[in-house]
Short mmCIF file of C-alpha atoms and ligand atoms in Angstrom, two decimals:
data_model
loop_
_atom_site.label_atom_id
_atom_site.label_comp_id
_atom_site.label_asym_id
_atom_site.label_seq_id
_atom_site.Cartn_x
_atom_site.Cartn_y
_atom_site.Cartn_z
CA MET A 1 75.50 211.33 144.42
CA ARG A 2 72.03 210.79 145.86
CA LYS A 3 70.28 207.77 144.39
CA GLU A 4 66.69 208.33 143.38
CA SER A 5 65.55 204.78 144.05
CA SER A 6 66.50 201.38 145.40
CA ILE A 7 66.99 198.33 143.22
CA HIS A 8 64.32 196.62 145.30
CA GLY A 9 61.63 199.13 144.40
CA GLN A 10 59.87 202.09 145.91
CA TRP A 11 56.60 202.73 147.80
CA SER A 12 54.02 204.16 145.46
CA SER A 13 53.30 207.09 147.79
CA ARG A 14 54.16 208.69 151.12
CA LEU A 15 50.94 207.31 152.54
CA VAL A 16 52.04 203.78 151.73
CA PHE A 17 55.30 204.41 153.55
CA ILE A 18 53.30 205.62 156.56
CA LEU A 19 51.17 202.48 156.43
CA ALA A 20 54.22 200.24 156.12
CA ALA A 21 56.24 201.94 158.85
CA THR A 22 53.23 202.05 161.16
CA GLY A 23 52.64 198.41 160.31
CA SER A 24 56.20 197.68 161.34
CA ALA A 25 55.92 199.71 164.53
CA VAL A 26 52.51 198.47 165.64
CA GLY A 27 52.88 194.83 166.59
CA LEU A 28 53.17 192.41 169.45
CA GLY A 29 55.17 195.16 171.15
CA ASN A 30 52.08 197.34 171.48
CA ILE A 31 49.38 194.81 172.17
CA TRP A 32 51.17 191.97 173.94
CA ARG A 33 54.41 193.36 175.39
CA PHE A 34 53.46 196.91 176.37
CA PRO A 35 50.48 196.04 178.61
CA TYR A 36 52.29 193.25 180.42
CA ILE A 37 55.45 195.21 181.12
CA VAL A 38 53.38 198.20 182.29
CA GLY A 39 51.69 195.69 184.59
CA GLU A 40 55.01 194.34 185.84
CA HIS A 41 56.55 197.75 186.40
CA GLY A 42 53.67 199.28 188.25
CA GLY A 43 51.68 201.39 185.76
CA GLY A 44 51.65 205.18 185.43
CA ALA A 45 55.24 206.09 186.33
CA PHE A 46 56.54 203.55 183.84
CA VAL A 47 54.22 204.92 181.15
CA LEU A 48 55.60 208.43 181.75
CA VAL A 49 59.22 207.32 181.38
CA TYR A 50 58.26 205.37 178.28
CA LEU A 51 56.59 208.43 176.73
CA ALA A 52 59.65 210.57 177.50
CA CYS A 53 61.86 207.98 175.75
CA ILE A 54 59.56 207.94 172.73
CA LEU A 55 59.60 211.68 172.33
CA LEU A 56 63.18 212.60 173.23
CA ILE A 57 65.00 209.54 171.90
CA GLY A 58 62.66 207.54 169.66
CA LEU A 59 61.33 210.26 167.37
CA PRO A 60 64.70 211.91 166.62
CA ILE A 61 66.33 208.52 166.03
CA MET A 62 63.52 207.47 163.73
CA MET A 63 64.16 210.56 161.61
CA ALA A 64 67.88 209.78 161.61
CA GLU A 65 67.26 206.17 160.61
CA ILE A 66 64.96 207.14 157.74
CA LEU A 67 67.32 209.79 156.46
CA ILE A 68 70.25 207.37 156.48
CA GLY A 69 68.17 204.71 154.72
CA ARG A 70 66.90 207.06 152.06
CA ARG A 71 70.34 208.45 151.36
CA GLY A 72 71.92 205.01 151.05
CA ARG A 73 68.99 203.25 149.31
CA GLN A 74 70.28 199.74 150.01
CA SER A 75 70.17 197.13 152.76
CA PRO A 76 71.40 198.60 156.07
CA ILE A 77 74.79 196.91 155.74
CA ASN A 78 75.48 198.35 152.30
CA THR A 79 73.84 201.67 153.12
CA MET A 80 76.17 202.17 156.05
CA ALA A 81 79.19 201.16 153.97
CA THR A 82 78.21 203.52 151.13
CA LEU A 83 77.44 206.50 153.35
CA ALA A 84 80.63 205.99 155.34
CA ARG A 85 82.59 206.00 152.08
CA ASP A 86 80.79 209.08 150.75
CA GLU A 87 81.45 210.95 153.96
CA GLY A 88 85.09 209.82 154.07
CA LEU A 89 84.61 207.66 157.17
CA SER A 90 85.74 204.21 158.21
CA ARG A 91 84.04 201.27 156.52
CA SER A 92 83.58 199.65 159.90
CA TRP A 93 80.35 201.62 160.14
CA SER A 94 78.86 198.77 158.14
CA LEU A 95 79.10 196.80 161.40
CA LEU A 96 76.08 198.78 162.48
CA GLY A 97 74.20 197.07 159.66
CA TRP A 98 75.47 193.69 160.82
CA LEU A 99 74.41 194.41 164.38
CA GLY A 100 70.94 195.04 163.01
CA VAL A 101 70.91 191.81 161.03
CA VAL A 102 71.87 189.79 164.10
CA ALA A 103 69.23 191.54 166.21
CA GLY A 104 66.72 190.96 163.41
CA PHE A 105 67.28 187.20 163.33
CA LEU A 106 66.97 187.00 167.09
CA ILE A 107 63.80 189.08 167.25
CA LEU A 108 62.17 187.32 164.31
CA SER A 109 62.90 183.94 165.88
CA TYR A 110 60.84 184.53 169.01
CA TYR A 111 58.41 186.97 167.45
CA SER A 112 57.15 184.21 165.22
CA VAL A 113 56.63 181.86 168.16
CA ILE A 114 54.52 184.39 170.06
CA ALA A 115 52.63 185.33 166.88
CA GLY A 116 51.98 181.60 166.61
CA TRP A 117 50.15 181.78 169.95
CA ALA A 118 48.00 184.53 168.52
CA LEU A 119 47.27 182.40 165.47
CA SER A 120 46.21 179.47 167.58
CA TYR A 121 44.03 181.74 169.74
CA VAL A 122 42.19 183.06 166.67
CA PHE A 123 40.84 179.56 166.14
CA ARG A 124 40.14 178.94 169.81
CA ALA A 125 38.29 182.21 170.23
CA GLY A 126 36.37 181.64 167.00
CA ALA A 127 35.32 178.17 168.12
CA GLY A 128 33.95 179.64 171.35
CA SER A 129 36.35 177.60 173.51
CA PHE A 130 36.56 180.34 176.13
CA SER A 131 32.85 180.62 176.78
CA GLY A 132 32.01 180.05 180.41
CA GLN A 133 35.57 179.11 181.40
CA ASP A 134 36.89 180.16 184.79
CA ALA A 135 40.44 181.37 185.49
CA ASP A 136 41.75 177.85 186.00
CA GLY A 137 40.18 176.69 182.75
CA VAL A 138 41.82 179.36 180.58
CA ARG A 139 45.10 179.05 182.41
CA ALA A 140 45.07 175.33 181.72
CA MET A 141 44.42 176.01 178.04
CA PHE A 142 47.35 178.43 177.82
CA GLU A 143 49.62 176.10 179.69
CA GLY A 144 48.46 173.20 177.55
CA LEU A 145 49.58 175.13 174.49
CA VAL A 146 52.96 176.36 175.72
CA SER A 147 53.90 173.06 177.29
CA ASP A 148 53.43 171.27 173.98
CA PRO A 149 56.50 171.88 171.77
CA GLU A 150 54.98 170.23 168.74
CA ARG A 151 51.96 172.46 168.68
CA LEU A 152 54.10 175.55 169.28
CA LEU A 153 56.39 174.50 166.49
CA ALA A 154 53.50 173.98 164.10
CA TRP A 155 52.06 177.49 164.69
CA HIS A 156 55.55 179.01 164.59
CA THR A 157 56.11 177.33 161.21
CA ILE A 158 52.83 178.57 159.75
CA PHE A 159 53.50 182.13 160.85
CA MET A 160 57.05 182.11 159.50
CA VAL A 161 55.75 180.87 156.15
CA MET A 162 53.10 183.62 156.10
CA THR A 163 55.83 186.21 156.63
CA MET A 164 58.12 184.66 154.06
CA MET A 165 55.39 184.62 151.42
CA VAL A 166 54.86 188.36 151.65
CA VAL A 167 58.57 189.22 151.69
CA ALA A 168 59.30 186.89 148.77
CA ARG A 169 56.89 188.85 146.56
CA GLY A 170 58.90 192.05 146.88
CA VAL A 171 58.32 195.64 147.83
CA ARG A 172 55.41 196.54 145.56
CA SER A 173 53.50 193.28 145.22
CA GLY A 174 54.37 191.87 148.61
CA LEU A 175 54.96 194.44 151.33
CA GLU A 176 52.90 197.24 149.83
CA GLN A 177 49.89 195.08 148.97
CA ALA A 178 49.91 193.54 152.43
CA VAL A 179 49.93 196.81 154.32
CA ARG A 180 47.34 198.39 152.04
CA ILE A 181 44.86 195.72 153.03
CA LEU A 182 45.94 194.89 156.57
CA MET A 183 46.44 198.35 158.08
CA PRO A 184 42.91 199.70 157.51
CA ALA A 185 41.56 196.39 158.86
CA LEU A 186 43.74 196.80 161.94
CA LEU A 187 42.40 200.30 162.59
CA ILE A 188 38.78 199.20 162.33
CA MET A 189 39.33 196.27 164.70
CA LEU A 190 41.10 198.44 167.25
CA VAL A 191 38.36 201.05 167.32
CA LEU A 192 35.76 198.31 167.75
CA LEU A 193 37.64 196.82 170.68
CA VAL A 194 38.22 200.06 172.54
CA GLY A 195 34.50 200.82 172.18
CA TYR A 196 33.76 197.39 173.56
CA ALA A 197 36.11 197.87 176.54
CA MET A 198 34.51 201.23 177.27
CA ALA A 199 31.05 199.72 177.20
CA GLU A 200 31.79 196.51 179.07
CA GLY A 201 34.96 196.95 181.17
CA HIS A 202 35.95 198.96 184.24
CA PHE A 203 37.30 201.77 182.14
CA MET A 204 38.25 204.19 184.91
CA ASP A 205 40.19 201.55 186.87
CA GLY A 206 42.21 200.77 183.79
CA PHE A 207 42.68 204.45 183.05
CA ARG A 208 43.89 205.21 186.56
CA PHE A 209 46.30 202.28 186.54
CA MET A 210 47.90 203.50 183.33
CA PHE A 211 48.10 207.17 184.15
CA ARG A 212 48.51 207.59 187.89
CA PRO A 213 52.28 207.65 188.49
CA ASP A 214 53.75 205.85 191.48
CA PHE A 215 57.47 206.45 191.26
CA SER A 216 58.28 204.17 194.17
CA ARG A 217 57.72 201.19 191.89
CA LEU A 218 60.31 202.39 189.40
CA SER A 219 63.83 200.92 189.51
CA GLY A 220 66.89 201.59 187.36
CA ASN A 221 66.00 198.47 185.48
CA SER A 222 62.46 199.73 184.84
CA VAL A 223 63.95 202.74 183.11
CA LEU A 224 66.05 200.47 180.90
CA VAL A 225 62.99 198.37 180.13
CA ALA A 226 60.98 201.51 179.27
CA MET A 227 63.71 202.68 176.90
CA GLY A 228 64.07 199.20 175.39
CA GLN A 229 60.33 199.16 174.84
CA ALA A 230 60.51 202.54 173.10
CA PHE A 231 63.06 201.14 170.63
CA PHE A 232 61.23 197.86 170.19
CA THR A 233 57.83 199.39 169.62
CA LEU A 234 59.13 201.91 167.09
CA SER A 235 61.16 199.19 165.30
CA LEU A 236 64.30 201.25 165.79
CA GLY A 237 67.95 200.32 166.03
CA MET A 238 68.04 197.30 163.71
CA GLY A 239 67.59 198.66 160.22
CA ALA A 240 63.90 197.87 159.66
CA ILE A 241 62.90 201.51 159.51
CA MET A 242 66.14 202.25 157.66
CA ILE A 243 65.26 199.87 154.86
CA TYR A 244 61.69 201.14 154.71
CA GLY A 245 63.20 204.62 154.41
CA SER A 246 65.28 203.40 151.47
CA TYR A 247 62.03 202.78 149.56
CA LEU A 248 60.68 206.27 150.29
CA SER A 249 60.49 208.94 147.61
CA SER A 250 63.07 211.70 147.88
CA ARG A 251 60.34 214.30 147.93
CA ALA A 252 58.56 213.13 151.10
CA SER A 253 59.12 215.06 154.31
CA ILE A 254 60.91 212.86 156.82
CA ALA A 255 59.97 214.94 159.85
CA ARG A 256 56.23 214.94 159.19
CA THR A 257 56.19 211.31 158.21
CA SER A 258 58.09 210.20 161.32
CA ALA A 259 55.87 212.24 163.60
CA THR A 260 52.81 210.54 162.10
CA VAL A 261 54.26 207.06 162.56
CA VAL A 262 55.39 207.71 166.13
CA GLY A 263 52.02 209.26 166.98
CA ALA A 264 50.13 206.31 165.53
CA ASP A 265 52.27 203.76 167.31
CA THR A 266 51.94 205.51 170.66
CA ALA A 267 48.20 205.88 170.20
CA VAL A 268 47.86 202.15 169.51
CA ALA A 269 49.89 201.18 172.61
CA ILE A 270 47.79 203.46 174.82
CA LEU A 271 44.55 202.28 173.22
CA ALA A 272 45.59 198.65 173.62
CA GLY A 273 46.23 199.34 177.31
CA LEU A 274 42.88 201.08 177.59
CA ALA A 275 41.21 198.11 175.93
CA ILE A 276 42.99 195.50 178.05
CA PHE A 277 43.30 196.84 181.63
CA PRO A 278 39.58 197.69 182.05
CA ILE A 279 38.76 194.12 181.06
CA VAL A 280 41.43 192.75 183.41
CA PHE A 281 40.07 194.79 186.32
CA ALA A 282 36.47 194.00 185.49
CA SER A 283 37.31 190.33 185.98
CA GLY A 284 39.05 191.06 189.29
CA LEU A 285 42.42 189.88 187.92
CA GLU A 286 45.99 191.02 188.40
CA PRO A 287 47.77 193.11 185.72
CA GLY A 288 51.31 192.02 186.67
CA GLN A 289 51.39 188.45 185.46
CA GLY A 290 53.82 188.71 182.55
CA PRO A 291 53.73 187.36 178.98
CA GLY A 292 50.57 185.35 179.64
CA LEU A 293 48.55 188.48 180.42
CA ILE A 294 46.59 188.73 177.22
CA PHE A 295 46.48 184.97 176.66
CA ILE A 296 44.99 184.08 180.04
CA THR A 297 43.26 187.08 181.46
CA LEU A 298 41.61 188.35 178.32
CA PRO A 299 40.19 185.04 177.09
CA MET A 300 38.64 184.52 180.46
CA ALA A 301 37.11 187.95 180.42
CA PHE A 302 35.88 187.45 176.86
CA GLY A 303 34.45 184.08 177.87
CA GLN A 304 32.20 185.78 180.38
CA MET A 305 31.22 188.92 178.55
CA PRO A 306 28.34 189.43 176.15
CA GLY A 307 29.56 189.25 172.55
CA GLY A 308 32.76 187.68 173.82
CA VAL A 309 33.12 185.13 171.04
CA LEU A 310 32.96 187.78 168.35
CA PHE A 311 35.10 190.38 170.11
CA GLY A 312 37.54 187.80 171.40
CA THR A 313 38.07 186.59 167.86
CA VAL A 314 38.47 190.14 166.59
CA PHE A 315 41.06 190.76 169.29
CA PHE A 316 43.26 187.84 168.28
CA VAL A 317 42.90 188.58 164.57
CA LEU A 318 44.03 192.11 165.37
CA LEU A 319 47.03 190.78 167.25
CA LEU A 320 47.90 188.46 164.40
CA VAL A 321 47.64 191.17 161.74
CA ALA A 322 49.73 193.55 163.82
CA ALA A 323 52.40 190.87 164.27
CA TRP A 324 52.39 189.98 160.58
CA THR A 325 53.03 193.52 159.29
CA SER A 326 55.87 193.80 161.82
CA SER A 327 57.57 190.51 161.12
CA ILE A 328 57.67 191.38 157.42
CA SER A 329 59.79 194.42 158.29
CA ILE A 330 62.06 192.39 160.54
CA MET A 331 62.81 189.99 157.68
CA GLU A 332 63.34 192.61 154.95
CA PRO A 333 66.84 193.97 155.76
CA ALA A 334 68.56 190.57 155.68
CA VAL A 335 66.67 189.57 152.52
CA ALA A 336 67.68 192.79 150.76
CA TYR A 337 71.30 192.12 151.76
CA LEU A 338 71.28 188.60 150.30
CA VAL A 339 69.77 189.90 147.06
CA GLU A 340 72.36 192.69 146.82
CA ASN A 341 75.50 190.84 147.83
CA ARG A 342 74.92 187.20 147.12
CA GLY A 343 72.99 187.71 143.90
CA MET A 344 70.17 185.61 145.26
CA HIS A 345 66.64 185.76 143.97
CA ARG A 346 64.20 187.27 146.47
CA VAL A 347 62.32 184.02 146.88
CA GLY A 348 65.46 182.08 147.79
CA ALA A 349 66.68 184.88 150.04
CA ALA A 350 63.38 185.02 151.92
CA ALA A 351 63.41 181.24 152.33
CA ALA A 352 66.97 181.29 153.65
CA VAL A 353 66.30 184.04 156.18
CA ALA A 354 63.04 182.44 157.29
CA GLY A 355 64.79 179.09 157.65
CA VAL A 356 67.52 180.40 159.94
CA ALA A 357 65.08 182.41 162.06
CA TRP A 358 62.80 179.38 162.24
CA LEU A 359 65.64 177.22 163.54
CA LEU A 360 66.57 179.79 166.18
CA GLY A 361 62.91 179.96 167.16
CA ILE A 362 63.07 176.36 168.30
CA GLY A 363 65.06 177.64 171.28
CA THR A 364 62.11 179.84 172.27
CA VAL A 365 59.65 176.99 171.67
CA LEU A 366 61.61 174.75 174.04
CA SER A 367 62.17 177.45 176.64
CA PHE A 368 58.48 177.20 177.57
CA ASN A 369 58.62 173.45 178.18
CA HIS A 370 61.64 171.08 178.02
CA TRP A 371 64.17 173.84 178.64
CA SER A 372 62.14 175.88 181.12
CA GLY A 373 64.50 174.74 183.88
CA TYR A 374 67.64 175.94 182.10
CA THR A 375 68.22 179.54 183.04
CA LEU A 376 71.03 182.04 182.91
CA PHE A 377 70.77 185.07 185.24
CA ASP A 378 67.38 183.71 186.18
CA ARG A 379 66.17 183.95 182.59
CA THR A 380 65.05 181.28 180.16
CA PHE A 381 66.28 181.22 176.55
CA PHE A 382 63.26 183.24 175.44
CA ASP A 383 63.67 185.79 178.26
CA LEU A 384 67.34 186.16 177.43
CA VAL A 385 66.82 186.71 173.72
CA ASP A 386 64.03 189.19 174.42
CA TYR A 387 66.08 191.05 177.05
CA LEU A 388 69.25 191.09 174.97
CA THR A 389 67.57 192.37 171.81
CA SER A 390 65.19 194.98 173.22
CA ASN A 391 67.19 196.29 176.10
CA ILE A 392 70.70 196.06 174.72
CA LEU A 393 71.05 195.53 170.97
CA LEU A 394 68.31 197.92 169.83
CA PRO A 395 69.36 200.83 172.09
CA LEU A 396 72.98 200.19 171.07
CA GLY A 397 71.99 200.29 167.40
CA GLY A 398 70.04 203.48 168.09
CA LEU A 399 73.02 205.03 169.85
CA LEU A 400 75.26 204.33 166.86
CA ILE A 401 72.66 205.72 164.45
CA ALA A 402 72.42 208.91 166.50
CA LEU A 403 76.20 209.24 166.61
CA PHE A 404 76.51 208.62 162.88
CA ALA A 405 73.84 211.15 161.86
CA GLY A 406 74.68 213.64 164.60
CA TRP A 407 78.47 213.59 164.62
CA ARG A 408 79.91 211.75 161.64
CA MET A 409 77.80 212.78 158.66
CA THR A 410 78.31 216.40 157.65
CA GLU A 411 75.65 218.84 158.70
CA ARG A 412 75.17 219.65 155.03
CA SER A 413 74.31 216.05 154.13
CA VAL A 414 71.82 215.59 156.95
CA MET A 415 70.22 218.93 156.23
CA GLU A 416 69.94 218.18 152.54
CA GLU A 417 68.36 214.77 153.16
CA LEU A 418 65.97 215.91 155.88
CA GLY A 419 64.95 219.00 153.92
CA ILE A 420 63.59 220.77 157.00
CA ARG A 421 63.18 224.38 156.06
CA ARG A 422 62.41 225.83 159.49
CA PRO A 423 65.77 226.45 161.21
CA LEU A 424 64.36 226.11 164.74
CA LEU A 425 62.93 222.70 163.94
CA PHE A 426 66.17 221.50 162.40
CA ARG A 427 68.21 222.80 165.34
CA THR A 428 65.94 221.08 167.83
CA TRP A 429 66.23 217.77 166.02
CA TYR A 430 69.98 218.12 165.65
CA TYR A 431 70.37 218.89 169.34
CA LEU A 432 68.27 215.87 170.30
CA VAL A 433 70.23 213.53 168.01
CA ARG A 434 73.66 214.86 168.99
CA PHE A 435 73.21 215.24 172.72
CA VAL A 436 69.95 214.21 174.29
CA ALA A 437 69.51 210.79 172.67
CA PRO A 438 73.10 209.49 173.02
CA ILE A 439 73.55 210.81 176.55
CA GLY A 440 70.12 209.54 177.53
CA ILE A 441 70.88 206.04 176.22
CA LEU A 442 74.26 205.96 177.95
CA LEU A 443 72.83 207.13 181.26
CA VAL A 444 70.10 204.52 181.16
CA PHE A 445 72.68 201.81 180.41
CA LEU A 446 74.90 202.93 183.30
CA ARG A 447 71.95 203.19 185.66
CA ALA A 448 70.81 199.71 184.75
CA ILE A 449 74.14 198.16 185.62
CA ASN A 450 74.08 200.15 188.86
CA LEU A 451 77.04 202.35 187.99
CA ILE A 452 75.15 205.53 188.79
N1 PFF B 501 57.80 197.22 166.47
C1 PFF B 501 57.39 195.85 166.57
C2 PFF B 501 56.41 195.68 167.70
O1 PFF B 501 56.17 196.63 168.44
O2 PFF B 501 55.89 194.59 167.86
C3 PFF B 501 58.54 194.89 166.72
C4 PFF B 501 59.71 195.16 165.85
C5 PFF B 501 59.56 195.27 164.46
C6 PFF B 501 60.95 195.35 166.41
C7 PFF B 501 60.64 195.57 163.66
C8 PFF B 501 62.04 195.64 165.64
C9 PFF B 501 61.87 195.74 164.27
F1 PFF B 501 62.89 196.05 163.54
#
């Protein structure tokens, strides 16, 4: 009953899958979000909880998501429906696919706005606009950008079109070509930047901030945020990794591949922190200032450091590339669904998905200016969408994936698809997916709403 390939195509090798999945995982989450939430939640202790979530919850769920995707070989909605049918389960499991599609639209909508900031900063950095600016100068530049809805909308539109163009070209000529070129470029830029931070920044201050745990700064909510970040950064819980798994050859080892992707993503987050905090401390600035961290602090630092125009530009190109390879994966599940179920051509499907996400993104654009005064639970539209997706929808999607693979699919099916030959390894994974991940997610949820 196992399908050998998806109607949308297949990666030409396991390495391409690794590039694509790492491209999905490594994004704004690693370079923009991770450093600023570590800053907000006090550093080392938060990093430890985050790493525990990655290893005990993220890695096993990534394997589960890939195995489900590869067994179903369709968009997450249809994959879930097909597997549920094959296993004799209720068709309502396809709701898990729908949950992912909703989360995907929401994430894509604001992701593109923030990626638009990165795009605009590539040009600013390249033009040398940061040279010699003081803190007030760069802050004014950032605020000038986010307070101007038209400019935000223009960059958001360009980025959404960039994403759409890759997705419209399909798996082989779009996604695969993009990651083949962009991922090696990303690696080179990152290595350059960490070298630069080591040479020019206060490396040990940054290092200490990230690795010295101070548990007094950790609240129940910090733990939820750390877990949400683990899901967000690994692209889990919404079907992106599932659909990438559906394009993976049946012969590739899911365990080894997942471990590589998780390792690469974690390494990039840590390296990004080690590139950013030393520069922040070298300029005598504060790490806890939220989403503006890399758009205010870093440009100022770059503006005062030798080689700052070049390295500043490299930094924002890196951020842009990382965001691009991720947004492609956020768009893919909904596009695949429209092609499968509505008989649409890929180009039309990509345009439709991009259009809806673009419209939703206007909410985020306005939340930084005209709507900044409208809040719910003290959060703007952007904060709400970000909080709801990362901290609730993605962990919920992950929980359902773990329950499906751990409790509803037969052990024979999961074993066959995973193809792990070492019994101890399989048992460990199965235990993590059945018990540790679901219980962990539930406990973190309960703790966050102060029930325990
Ligand atoms: N993992 C991406 C990042 O860290 O920026 C964001 C992301 C991509 C989230 C794909 C969810 C997703 F399905």
